[in-house]
mmCIF file of C-alpha atoms in Angstrom:
data_model
loop_
_atom_site.group_PDB
_atom_site.id
_atom_site.type_symbol
_atom_site.label_atom_id
_atom_site.label_comp_id
_atom_site.label_asym_id
_atom_site.label_seq_id
_atom_site.Cartn_x
_atom_site.Cartn_y
_atom_site.Cartn_z
ATOM 1 C CA MET A 18 -32.924 77.803 46.502
ATOM 2 C CA PHE A 19 -31.119 74.527 46.114
ATOM 3 C CA LYS A 20 -29.979 73.400 42.786
ATOM 4 C CA VAL A 21 -29.802 69.999 41.137
ATOM 5 C CA ASN A 22 -27.125 68.286 38.957
ATOM 6 C CA ASP A 23 -28.442 69.372 35.587
ATOM 7 C CA ASN A 24 -26.349 66.566 33.808
ATOM 8 C CA TYR A 25 -29.003 64.134 35.046
ATOM 9 C CA GLN A 26 -31.643 66.069 32.958
ATOM 10 C CA LYS A 27 -29.562 65.241 29.825
ATOM 11 C CA LEU A 28 -30.108 61.560 30.137
ATOM 12 C CA PRO A 29 -32.495 60.308 27.448
ATOM 13 C CA GLY A 30 -35.352 58.214 28.959
ATOM 14 C CA SER A 31 -34.736 55.671 31.712
ATOM 15 C CA TYR A 32 -32.050 53.147 32.163
ATOM 16 C CA LEU A 33 -32.380 50.392 29.392
ATOM 17 C CA PHE A 34 -33.255 47.489 31.628
ATOM 18 C CA SER A 35 -35.719 49.601 33.711
ATOM 19 C CA THR A 36 -37.535 50.318 30.408
ATOM 20 C CA ILE A 37 -37.608 46.649 29.517
ATOM 21 C CA ALA A 38 -38.942 45.836 33.041
ATOM 22 C CA ARG A 39 -41.693 48.406 32.713
ATOM 23 C CA LYS A 40 -42.699 47.088 29.169
ATOM 24 C CA VAL A 41 -42.765 43.548 30.424
ATOM 25 C CA SER A 42 -44.746 44.503 33.523
ATOM 26 C CA GLU A 43 -47.360 46.312 31.400
ATOM 27 C CA TYR A 44 -47.606 43.366 29.052
ATOM 28 C CA GLN A 45 -48.031 40.739 31.870
ATOM 29 C CA ALA A 46 -50.814 42.909 33.432
ATOM 30 C CA ALA A 47 -52.679 42.985 30.102
ATOM 31 C CA HIS A 48 -52.045 39.264 29.450
ATOM 32 C CA PRO A 49 -52.093 37.443 32.829
ATOM 33 C CA ASP A 50 -52.629 34.177 31.146
ATOM 34 C CA LYS A 51 -49.232 34.309 29.225
ATOM 35 C CA THR A 52 -46.078 32.542 30.447
ATOM 36 C CA LEU A 53 -43.076 34.595 29.645
ATOM 37 C CA ILE A 54 -39.546 33.265 29.215
ATOM 38 C CA ARG A 55 -36.962 35.839 30.113
ATOM 39 C CA LEU A 56 -33.670 35.867 28.192
ATOM 40 C CA GLY A 57 -33.185 39.629 28.532
ATOM 41 C CA ILE A 58 -31.305 40.672 31.532
ATOM 42 C CA GLY A 59 -28.096 38.935 32.192
ATOM 43 C CA ASP A 60 -29.202 37.523 35.584
ATOM 44 C CA VAL A 61 -28.169 34.039 36.489
ATOM 45 C CA THR A 62 -30.694 31.345 37.450
ATOM 46 C CA GLN A 63 -28.598 28.549 38.918
ATOM 47 C CA PRO A 64 -28.257 28.371 42.739
ATOM 48 C CA LEU A 65 -25.039 29.240 44.641
ATOM 49 C CA ALA A 66 -22.517 26.373 44.522
ATOM 50 C CA PRO A 67 -22.466 24.229 47.690
ATOM 51 C CA ALA A 68 -18.831 25.313 48.534
ATOM 52 C CA ILE A 69 -20.138 28.956 48.617
ATOM 53 C CA ILE A 70 -23.112 28.106 50.627
ATOM 54 C CA ASP A 71 -20.947 26.302 53.226
ATOM 55 C CA ALA A 72 -18.642 29.150 53.478
ATOM 56 C CA MET A 73 -21.629 31.638 54.039
ATOM 57 C CA HIS A 74 -22.996 29.372 56.755
ATOM 58 C CA SER A 75 -19.711 29.248 58.466
ATOM 59 C CA ALA A 76 -19.355 32.960 58.288
ATOM 60 C CA VAL A 77 -22.873 33.531 59.624
ATOM 61 C CA ASP A 78 -21.918 31.315 62.584
ATOM 62 C CA GLU A 79 -18.849 33.468 63.133
ATOM 63 C CA MET A 80 -20.949 36.676 63.197
ATOM 64 C CA GLY A 81 -23.104 35.149 65.944
ATOM 65 C CA ASP A 82 -20.136 34.546 68.232
ATOM 66 C CA ALA A 83 -18.510 37.552 70.073
ATOM 67 C CA ALA A 84 -15.068 35.979 69.753
ATOM 68 C CA THR A 85 -15.320 35.935 65.841
ATOM 69 C CA PHE A 86 -17.619 38.728 65.151
ATOM 70 C CA ARG A 87 -16.515 41.114 62.513
ATOM 71 C CA GLY A 88 -17.571 44.811 62.113
ATOM 72 C CA TYR A 89 -16.277 47.172 59.378
ATOM 73 C CA ALA A 90 -14.254 45.560 56.774
ATOM 74 C CA PRO A 91 -10.660 46.834 55.804
ATOM 75 C CA ASP A 92 -10.811 49.639 53.131
ATOM 76 C CA LEU A 93 -9.385 47.454 50.409
ATOM 77 C CA GLY A 94 -11.200 44.246 51.465
ATOM 78 C CA TYR A 95 -10.202 41.385 53.735
ATOM 79 C CA GLU A 96 -6.621 40.147 53.169
ATOM 80 C CA PHE A 97 -7.786 36.479 52.850
ATOM 81 C CA LEU A 98 -9.950 37.456 49.754
ATOM 82 C CA ARG A 99 -7.448 39.778 48.136
ATOM 83 C CA ASN A 100 -4.654 37.145 48.512
ATOM 84 C CA ALA A 101 -6.902 34.496 46.954
ATOM 85 C CA ILE A 102 -7.700 36.875 43.939
ATOM 86 C CA ALA A 103 -4.053 37.824 43.398
ATOM 87 C CA GLU A 104 -3.011 34.199 43.522
ATOM 88 C CA ASN A 105 -5.694 32.585 41.382
ATOM 89 C CA ASP A 106 -6.622 35.482 39.015
ATOM 90 C CA TYR A 107 -3.244 36.892 38.414
ATOM 91 C CA ARG A 108 -0.188 35.088 39.620
ATOM 92 C CA ALA A 109 -1.484 31.802 38.234
ATOM 93 C CA ARG A 110 -1.600 33.489 34.843
ATOM 94 C CA GLY A 111 1.973 35.008 35.197
ATOM 95 C CA CYS A 112 0.641 38.505 36.056
ATOM 96 C CA ASP A 113 2.415 40.471 38.821
ATOM 97 C CA ILE A 114 -0.566 41.880 40.645
ATOM 98 C CA ARG A 115 -0.236 42.277 44.296
ATOM 99 C CA ALA A 116 -2.876 41.931 46.906
ATOM 100 C CA ASP A 117 -2.724 45.587 47.908
ATOM 101 C CA GLU A 118 -3.534 46.600 44.259
ATOM 102 C CA ILE A 119 -6.930 44.912 44.530
ATOM 103 C CA PHE A 120 -9.958 46.785 45.827
ATOM 104 C CA VAL A 121 -12.986 44.671 46.913
ATOM 105 C CA SER A 122 -16.387 46.073 46.179
ATOM 106 C CA ASP A 123 -19.993 45.179 45.855
ATOM 107 C CA GLY A 124 -19.788 44.571 42.209
ATOM 108 C CA ALA A 125 -18.344 45.622 38.777
ATOM 109 C CA LYS A 126 -21.401 47.752 37.920
ATOM 110 C CA SER A 127 -20.799 50.042 40.818
ATOM 111 C CA ASP A 128 -17.055 50.248 40.117
ATOM 112 C CA SER A 129 -17.615 50.933 36.445
ATOM 113 C CA GLY A 130 -19.851 53.827 37.264
ATOM 114 C CA ASN A 131 -17.717 55.226 40.114
ATOM 115 C CA ILE A 132 -14.222 54.924 38.597
ATOM 116 C CA GLN A 133 -14.762 58.081 36.393
ATOM 117 C CA GLU A 134 -14.823 60.118 39.553
ATOM 118 C CA ILE A 135 -11.030 60.176 39.836
ATOM 119 C CA PHE A 136 -10.649 61.715 36.367
ATOM 120 C CA SER A 137 -10.949 65.186 35.216
ATOM 121 C CA VAL A 138 -14.256 66.263 33.682
ATOM 122 C CA ASP A 139 -12.548 67.421 30.526
ATOM 123 C CA ASN A 140 -11.272 64.054 29.613
ATOM 124 C CA ARG A 141 -12.628 62.543 26.326
ATOM 125 C CA ILE A 142 -14.027 58.957 26.646
ATOM 126 C CA ALA A 143 -13.924 56.436 23.940
ATOM 127 C CA VAL A 144 -16.596 53.584 23.976
ATOM 128 C CA CYS A 145 -17.256 50.576 21.890
ATOM 129 C CA ASP A 146 -20.578 51.016 20.054
ATOM 130 C CA PRO A 147 -22.722 49.094 20.989
ATOM 131 C CA VAL A 148 -21.634 49.364 24.661
ATOM 132 C CA TYR A 149 -22.885 48.548 28.223
ATOM 133 C CA PRO A 150 -24.964 51.623 29.046
ATOM 134 C CA VAL A 151 -23.459 52.384 32.531
ATOM 135 C CA TYR A 152 -20.111 53.447 30.889
ATOM 136 C CA VAL A 153 -21.770 56.308 29.083
ATOM 137 C CA ASP A 154 -24.667 57.137 31.453
ATOM 138 C CA SER A 155 -22.208 57.583 34.470
ATOM 139 C CA ASN A 156 -20.113 59.917 32.411
ATOM 140 C CA VAL A 157 -23.198 61.887 31.344
ATOM 141 C CA MET A 158 -24.069 62.320 35.033
ATOM 142 C CA ALA A 159 -20.583 63.738 35.541
ATOM 143 C CA GLY A 160 -20.849 66.242 32.686
ATOM 144 C CA ARG A 161 -18.253 64.743 30.436
ATOM 145 C CA THR A 162 -20.164 63.825 27.377
ATOM 146 C CA GLY A 163 -21.512 67.118 25.849
ATOM 147 C CA THR A 164 -24.921 67.314 24.231
ATOM 148 C CA TYR A 165 -27.105 64.477 23.133
ATOM 149 C CA ASP A 166 -28.544 64.288 19.534
ATOM 150 C CA PRO A 167 -31.706 62.375 19.638
ATOM 151 C CA THR A 168 -31.683 61.944 15.920
ATOM 152 C CA THR A 169 -28.378 60.178 15.854
ATOM 153 C CA GLU A 170 -28.461 59.009 19.411
ATOM 154 C CA VAL A 171 -24.838 60.093 20.021
ATOM 155 C CA TRP A 172 -23.245 62.395 22.515
ATOM 156 C CA SER A 173 -21.107 65.205 21.084
ATOM 157 C CA ASP A 174 -18.067 64.744 23.325
ATOM 158 C CA VAL A 175 -18.038 60.866 23.235
ATOM 159 C CA ILE A 176 -15.761 59.058 20.852
ATOM 160 C CA TYR A 177 -17.579 56.110 19.439
ATOM 161 C CA MET A 178 -15.818 52.950 18.169
ATOM 162 C CA PRO A 179 -18.294 51.134 16.054
ATOM 163 C CA CYS A 180 -18.293 47.474 16.390
ATOM 164 C CA THR A 181 -20.209 45.999 13.403
ATOM 165 C CA LYS A 182 -20.467 42.893 11.235
ATOM 166 C CA GLU A 183 -18.078 44.565 8.919
ATOM 167 C CA ASN A 184 -15.312 44.594 11.335
ATOM 168 C CA ASN A 185 -16.220 41.411 13.152
ATOM 169 C CA PHE A 186 -17.508 43.455 16.143
ATOM 170 C CA VAL A 187 -13.839 44.424 17.018
ATOM 171 C CA PRO A 188 -13.218 48.114 17.841
ATOM 172 C CA GLU A 189 -10.684 49.985 15.693
ATOM 173 C CA PHE A 190 -8.438 52.766 16.955
ATOM 174 C CA PRO A 191 -10.382 56.068 16.913
ATOM 175 C CA LYS A 192 -9.521 58.911 14.627
ATOM 176 C CA GLU A 193 -9.709 61.211 17.618
ATOM 177 C CA THR A 194 -7.365 60.700 20.521
ATOM 178 C CA PRO A 195 -9.153 59.606 23.785
ATOM 179 C CA ASP A 196 -8.073 60.086 27.273
ATOM 180 C CA MET A 197 -10.287 57.225 28.587
ATOM 181 C CA ILE A 198 -10.951 54.112 26.796
ATOM 182 C CA TYR A 199 -13.782 51.677 27.881
ATOM 183 C CA LEU A 200 -13.239 47.973 26.858
ATOM 184 C CA CYS A 201 -15.577 45.238 27.932
ATOM 185 C CA LEU A 202 -14.028 41.744 26.839
ATOM 186 C CA PRO A 203 -15.597 39.332 26.280
ATOM 187 C CA ASN A 204 -18.040 41.908 25.140
ATOM 188 C CA ASN A 205 -21.582 42.722 26.384
ATOM 189 C CA PRO A 206 -23.638 42.793 24.395
ATOM 190 C CA THR A 207 -22.183 41.388 21.261
ATOM 191 C CA GLY A 208 -20.527 38.294 22.929
ATOM 192 C CA THR A 209 -17.386 38.712 20.979
ATOM 193 C CA THR A 210 -13.837 39.340 22.045
ATOM 194 C CA LEU A 211 -10.280 40.064 21.126
ATOM 195 C CA LYS A 212 -7.289 37.846 20.619
ATOM 196 C CA LYS A 213 -4.464 38.462 23.013
ATOM 197 C CA SER A 214 -2.420 39.972 20.234
ATOM 198 C CA GLN A 215 -5.184 42.355 19.411
ATOM 199 C CA LEU A 216 -5.491 43.344 23.037
ATOM 200 C CA GLN A 217 -1.679 44.013 23.225
ATOM 201 C CA GLU A 218 -2.122 46.476 20.418
ATOM 202 C CA TRP A 219 -4.603 48.473 22.473
ATOM 203 C CA VAL A 220 -2.284 48.434 25.412
ATOM 204 C CA ASP A 221 0.536 49.777 23.185
ATOM 205 C CA TYR A 222 -1.838 52.396 21.787
ATOM 206 C CA ALA A 223 -2.906 53.605 25.290
ATOM 207 C CA ASN A 224 0.694 53.808 26.414
ATOM 208 C CA ARG A 225 1.721 55.711 23.194
ATOM 209 C CA VAL A 226 -1.223 58.346 23.398
ATOM 210 C CA GLY A 227 -1.234 58.681 27.207
ATOM 211 C CA ALA A 228 -4.797 57.148 27.633
ATOM 212 C CA VAL A 229 -6.120 54.945 30.406
ATOM 213 C CA ILE A 230 -8.017 51.815 29.668
ATOM 214 C CA ILE A 231 -10.989 51.001 31.950
ATOM 215 C CA TYR A 232 -11.063 47.198 31.189
ATOM 216 C CA ASP A 233 -14.328 45.326 32.275
ATOM 217 C CA GLY A 234 -13.520 41.543 32.477
ATOM 218 C CA ALA A 235 -16.847 40.509 34.012
ATOM 219 C CA TYR A 236 -17.197 37.511 31.624
ATOM 220 C CA GLU A 237 -13.689 36.173 31.716
ATOM 221 C CA ALA A 238 -14.809 32.930 33.211
ATOM 222 C CA TYR A 239 -16.653 32.174 29.873
ATOM 223 C CA ILE A 240 -13.583 32.398 27.617
ATOM 224 C CA SER A 241 -13.173 29.039 25.795
ATOM 225 C CA GLU A 242 -10.551 29.958 23.021
ATOM 226 C CA ASP A 243 -6.814 29.619 23.996
ATOM 227 C CA ASP A 244 -5.737 32.783 22.275
ATOM 228 C CA VAL A 245 -7.925 35.102 24.283
ATOM 229 C CA ALA A 246 -6.391 36.813 27.359
ATOM 230 C CA HIS A 247 -8.186 36.269 30.740
ATOM 231 C CA THR A 248 -6.892 39.623 32.048
ATOM 232 C CA ILE A 249 -5.429 42.704 30.465
ATOM 233 C CA TYR A 250 -2.402 42.235 32.611
ATOM 234 C CA GLU A 251 -1.330 39.370 30.506
ATOM 235 C CA CYS A 252 -0.306 42.085 28.052
ATOM 236 C CA GLU A 253 3.063 43.779 28.413
ATOM 237 C CA GLY A 254 2.832 47.251 29.641
ATOM 238 C CA ALA A 255 -0.806 47.116 30.926
ATOM 239 C CA LYS A 256 0.267 48.016 34.360
ATOM 240 C CA THR A 257 1.030 51.558 33.258
ATOM 241 C CA CYS A 258 -2.250 52.112 31.422
ATOM 242 C CA ALA A 259 -5.041 49.839 32.656
ATOM 243 C CA ILE A 260 -7.580 49.533 35.449
ATOM 244 C CA GLU A 261 -9.401 46.285 35.378
ATOM 245 C CA LEU A 262 -12.872 45.715 36.830
ATOM 246 C CA LYS A 263 -13.913 42.186 37.682
ATOM 247 C CA SER A 264 -17.179 40.693 39.111
ATOM 248 C CA PHE A 265 -18.331 37.509 40.902
ATOM 249 C CA SER A 266 -21.785 37.858 39.541
ATOM 250 C CA LYS A 267 -21.452 35.879 36.345
ATOM 251 C CA ASN A 268 -18.745 33.431 37.202
ATOM 252 C CA ALA A 269 -20.106 32.599 40.653
ATOM 253 C CA GLY A 270 -23.787 33.510 40.537
ATOM 254 C CA PHE A 271 -23.398 36.613 42.890
ATOM 255 C CA THR A 272 -25.983 38.820 41.141
ATOM 256 C CA GLY A 273 -28.026 38.797 44.304
ATOM 257 C CA VAL A 274 -25.056 38.481 46.796
ATOM 258 C CA ARG A 275 -23.016 41.464 45.360
ATOM 259 C CA LEU A 276 -19.271 41.127 45.100
ATOM 260 C CA GLY A 277 -16.560 42.411 42.786
ATOM 261 C CA TYR A 278 -13.227 44.036 42.660
ATOM 262 C CA THR A 279 -11.068 46.572 40.892
ATOM 263 C CA VAL A 280 -7.399 46.436 40.189
ATOM 264 C CA VAL A 281 -5.378 49.617 40.109
ATOM 265 C CA PRO A 282 -1.710 49.059 39.763
ATOM 266 C CA LYS A 283 0.738 51.205 41.607
ATOM 267 C CA GLU A 284 2.599 51.844 38.326
ATOM 268 C CA LEU A 285 -0.396 53.573 36.822
ATOM 269 C CA LYS A 286 0.196 57.375 37.196
ATOM 270 C CA CYS A 287 -0.730 60.664 35.646
ATOM 271 C CA GLY A 288 2.543 62.576 35.791
ATOM 272 C CA ASP A 289 3.560 62.082 39.414
ATOM 273 C CA VAL A 290 -0.015 61.452 40.695
ATOM 274 C CA SER A 291 -0.829 57.907 41.652
ATOM 275 C CA LEU A 292 -4.217 56.598 40.501
ATOM 276 C CA HIS A 293 -3.901 53.903 43.014
ATOM 277 C CA ALA A 294 -3.637 56.345 45.765
ATOM 278 C CA MET A 295 -6.595 58.402 44.370
ATOM 279 C CA TRP A 296 -8.855 55.280 44.187
ATOM 280 C CA ALA A 297 -7.819 54.205 47.617
ATOM 281 C CA ARG A 298 -8.848 57.606 48.932
ATOM 282 C CA ARG A 299 -12.301 57.532 47.026
ATOM 283 C CA HIS A 300 -12.831 53.948 48.134
ATOM 284 C CA GLY A 301 -12.152 54.671 51.789
ATOM 285 C CA THR A 302 -14.186 57.859 51.867
ATOM 286 C CA LYS A 303 -17.277 56.579 50.200
ATOM 287 C CA PHE A 304 -17.489 52.865 50.604
ATOM 288 C CA ASN A 305 -17.623 50.806 53.900
ATOM 289 C CA GLY A 306 -16.784 47.373 52.264
ATOM 290 C CA ALA A 307 -18.567 44.240 51.088
ATOM 291 C CA PRO A 308 -19.978 42.244 54.039
ATOM 292 C CA TYR A 309 -17.617 39.774 55.779
ATOM 293 C CA ILE A 310 -20.133 36.993 54.924
ATOM 294 C CA VAL A 311 -20.049 37.764 51.258
ATOM 295 C CA GLN A 312 -16.222 38.057 51.180
ATOM 296 C CA ARG A 313 -15.842 34.635 52.779
ATOM 297 C CA ALA A 314 -18.201 33.333 50.035
ATOM 298 C CA GLY A 315 -15.881 35.037 47.470
ATOM 299 C CA GLU A 316 -12.888 33.265 49.016
ATOM 300 C CA ALA A 317 -14.778 29.848 48.577
ATOM 301 C CA VAL A 318 -14.895 30.569 44.859
ATOM 302 C CA TYR A 319 -11.129 29.840 44.635
ATOM 303 C CA SER A 320 -11.220 26.654 46.826
ATOM 304 C CA GLU A 321 -10.755 23.443 44.917
ATOM 305 C CA ALA A 322 -14.355 22.426 45.407
ATOM 306 C CA GLY A 323 -15.450 25.894 44.427
ATOM 307 C CA LYS A 324 -13.499 25.876 41.259
ATOM 308 C CA ALA A 325 -15.046 22.470 40.203
ATOM 309 C CA GLN A 326 -18.534 23.373 40.987
ATOM 310 C CA LEU A 327 -18.301 26.766 39.239
ATOM 311 C CA ALA A 328 -16.792 25.296 36.138
ATOM 312 C CA GLU A 329 -19.904 23.115 35.868
ATOM 313 C CA GLN A 330 -22.134 26.115 36.226
ATOM 314 C CA VAL A 331 -20.282 28.023 33.532
ATOM 315 C CA ALA A 332 -20.436 24.953 31.276
ATOM 316 C CA TYR A 333 -24.285 24.739 31.928
ATOM 317 C CA TYR A 334 -24.721 28.408 30.817
ATOM 318 C CA MET A 335 -22.547 27.942 27.732
ATOM 319 C CA LYS A 336 -24.506 24.762 26.912
ATOM 320 C CA ASN A 337 -27.484 27.120 26.745
ATOM 321 C CA ALA A 338 -25.392 29.578 24.551
ATOM 322 C CA ALA A 339 -24.570 26.868 22.066
ATOM 323 C CA ALA A 340 -28.125 25.732 21.868
ATOM 324 C CA ILE A 341 -29.432 29.369 21.234
ATOM 325 C CA ARG A 342 -26.629 29.987 18.677
ATOM 326 C CA SER A 343 -27.275 26.777 16.639
ATOM 327 C CA GLY A 344 -31.147 26.972 17.117
ATOM 328 C CA LEU A 345 -31.324 30.461 15.759
ATOM 329 C CA ALA A 346 -28.983 29.706 12.894
ATOM 330 C CA GLU A 347 -31.265 26.796 12.055
ATOM 331 C CA ALA A 348 -34.321 29.080 12.040
ATOM 332 C CA GLY A 349 -32.534 31.429 9.627
ATOM 333 C CA PHE A 350 -31.220 34.158 11.922
ATOM 334 C CA GLU A 351 -27.769 35.680 11.442
ATOM 335 C CA VAL A 352 -26.171 35.135 14.761
ATOM 336 C CA PHE A 353 -22.839 36.062 16.570
ATOM 337 C CA GLY A 354 -21.276 35.540 19.941
ATOM 338 C CA GLY A 355 -22.022 32.631 22.309
ATOM 339 C CA VAL A 356 -18.560 31.177 22.079
ATOM 340 C CA ASN A 357 -16.538 33.215 24.634
ATOM 341 C CA ALA A 358 -19.476 34.819 26.415
ATOM 342 C CA PRO A 359 -23.004 33.906 27.574
ATOM 343 C CA TYR A 360 -24.590 36.356 25.104
ATOM 344 C CA ILE A 361 -25.938 35.898 21.647
ATOM 345 C CA TRP A 362 -26.117 38.770 19.235
ATOM 346 C CA LEU A 363 -28.533 38.410 16.393
ATOM 347 C CA LYS A 364 -29.569 40.462 13.411
ATOM 348 C CA THR A 365 -33.326 41.472 13.626
ATOM 349 C CA PRO A 366 -35.316 39.864 10.798
ATOM 350 C CA ASP A 367 -37.308 41.612 8.025
ATOM 351 C CA GLN A 368 -35.467 45.004 8.612
ATOM 352 C CA MET A 369 -37.284 45.388 11.908
ATOM 353 C CA THR A 370 -35.901 47.955 14.457
ATOM 354 C CA SER A 371 -34.548 46.566 17.675
ATOM 355 C CA TRP A 372 -37.563 47.661 19.594
ATOM 356 C CA GLU A 373 -40.111 46.524 16.985
ATOM 357 C CA PHE A 374 -38.421 43.004 17.363
ATOM 358 C CA PHE A 375 -38.591 43.286 20.966
ATOM 359 C CA ASP A 376 -42.406 43.984 20.891
ATOM 360 C CA TYR A 377 -42.860 41.390 18.233
ATOM 361 C CA LEU A 378 -40.972 38.742 20.275
ATOM 362 C CA LEU A 379 -42.673 39.617 23.495
ATOM 363 C CA GLY A 380 -46.174 39.750 21.978
ATOM 364 C CA THR A 381 -45.934 36.682 19.515
ATOM 365 C CA ALA A 382 -43.591 34.270 21.365
ATOM 366 C CA ASN A 383 -43.735 35.597 24.944
ATOM 367 C CA VAL A 384 -39.942 35.671 24.983
ATOM 368 C CA VAL A 385 -38.069 38.701 26.506
ATOM 369 C CA GLY A 386 -34.855 39.831 24.990
ATOM 370 C CA THR A 387 -32.767 43.134 24.895
ATOM 371 C CA PRO A 388 -32.995 45.565 21.954
ATOM 372 C CA GLY A 389 -29.599 46.316 20.425
ATOM 373 C CA SER A 390 -30.274 50.062 20.055
ATOM 374 C CA GLY A 391 -30.363 50.294 23.832
ATOM 375 C CA PHE A 392 -26.613 49.715 23.792
ATOM 376 C CA GLY A 393 -25.785 52.378 21.248
ATOM 377 C CA PRO A 394 -26.601 53.552 17.758
ATOM 378 C CA SER A 395 -24.522 50.757 16.150
ATOM 379 C CA GLY A 396 -26.742 48.287 18.013
ATOM 380 C CA GLU A 397 -29.878 49.222 15.957
ATOM 381 C CA GLY A 398 -31.060 46.377 13.927
ATOM 382 C CA TYR A 399 -29.621 43.766 16.340
ATOM 383 C CA PHE A 400 -30.928 42.007 19.499
ATOM 384 C CA ARG A 401 -29.375 40.330 22.559
ATOM 385 C CA LEU A 402 -30.362 37.041 24.169
ATOM 386 C CA THR A 403 -28.766 35.674 27.245
ATOM 387 C CA ALA A 404 -27.773 32.145 28.044
ATOM 388 C CA PHE A 405 -28.417 32.614 31.828
ATOM 389 C CA GLY A 406 -31.954 31.016 31.776
ATOM 390 C CA THR A 407 -32.638 27.443 32.581
ATOM 391 C CA TYR A 408 -31.719 24.908 29.956
ATOM 392 C CA GLU A 409 -35.415 23.922 29.769
ATOM 393 C CA ASN A 410 -36.623 27.407 29.424
ATOM 394 C CA THR A 411 -33.914 28.077 26.884
ATOM 395 C CA LEU A 412 -35.102 25.197 24.626
ATOM 396 C CA ALA A 413 -38.673 26.234 25.067
ATOM 397 C CA ALA A 414 -37.898 29.748 24.037
ATOM 398 C CA LEU A 415 -36.134 28.475 20.969
ATOM 399 C CA GLU A 416 -39.121 26.406 19.892
ATOM 400 C CA ARG A 417 -41.400 29.408 20.347
ATOM 401 C CA ILE A 418 -38.988 31.644 18.233
ATOM 402 C CA LYS A 419 -38.737 28.929 15.484
ATOM 403 C CA LYS A 420 -42.546 29.092 15.046
ATOM 404 C CA LEU A 421 -42.464 32.773 14.230
#
């Protein structure tokens, strides 16, 4: 008789955004006359930039010509894209990251779930709380998190680093020593971030205790303040303790196109074992590469036209963020984030739980958001709205919320 991976049976309920989709679908079926405004899932709404579309069209033409047709991509990704990433995202910021330390993938979500495979099952993980659910769930699937307490909503073998109003949503060094530390900066869901000097302290800490930092920089393009690092490799010593995950989804609108990359420096080792070599082996064994057409689209992100057009898109979404932040504050809500990230984190009113406010907002204002408790126990009593809607829908949602 075959056996299943029992760790999957430990997962409580369904994936957060699957639950939201189900509840929204049920509401729409019961109220077909209602028009919903979705500010829940972090999906973009603006079309791909012209420079990217042009690059994709050219690549499609290449694929239709035997002389320029491409089959399987190189394991790490095409050199033209890795060189563009290394030059623009790292060397331009004074970081010595080489093209052969960059692994192109189909998105940061995949990599954030898969990266744990190269680590021993008995490693202790530390996560910010609230946290992007994939970090914890993928470790549950691997059998690294212990048992789940439905009363406290915590895993016995996970080290939680509460990010609350009292500490400005900035994680503090845990009392227990972790082996793997997940940091998402700017943060999803709170929209807050660390100053470069604060991030340097985490790098120093990881090197001191022998931990590895899994650094998710998916929202780097939205940083507006000068004292915030755009990559962890701006910090001295990061190459010996940090793996960085990056995405094209939010900076270039690739949520439906799928492209990302992971940086594993060659200096990063466990004793004499190279994590770069391990990830290369895993990558080459289990992944056949992002499509050529998509990688050419990624290259266009770094063209002069691409940079200008995407800067306009980022500004568009951050205009939404500013409107949500100010509008909610005027309506009496306590709000955070929305400065260095396209997320607004708000305190639920009248001591409502996160899911109670979700249902109230959906049923009364027909606006969809994300319950904070879905990101961890410290998210209870909070709620996330995204700035990725259209500007018109964002303003309309605010007007509905103000009438509550």
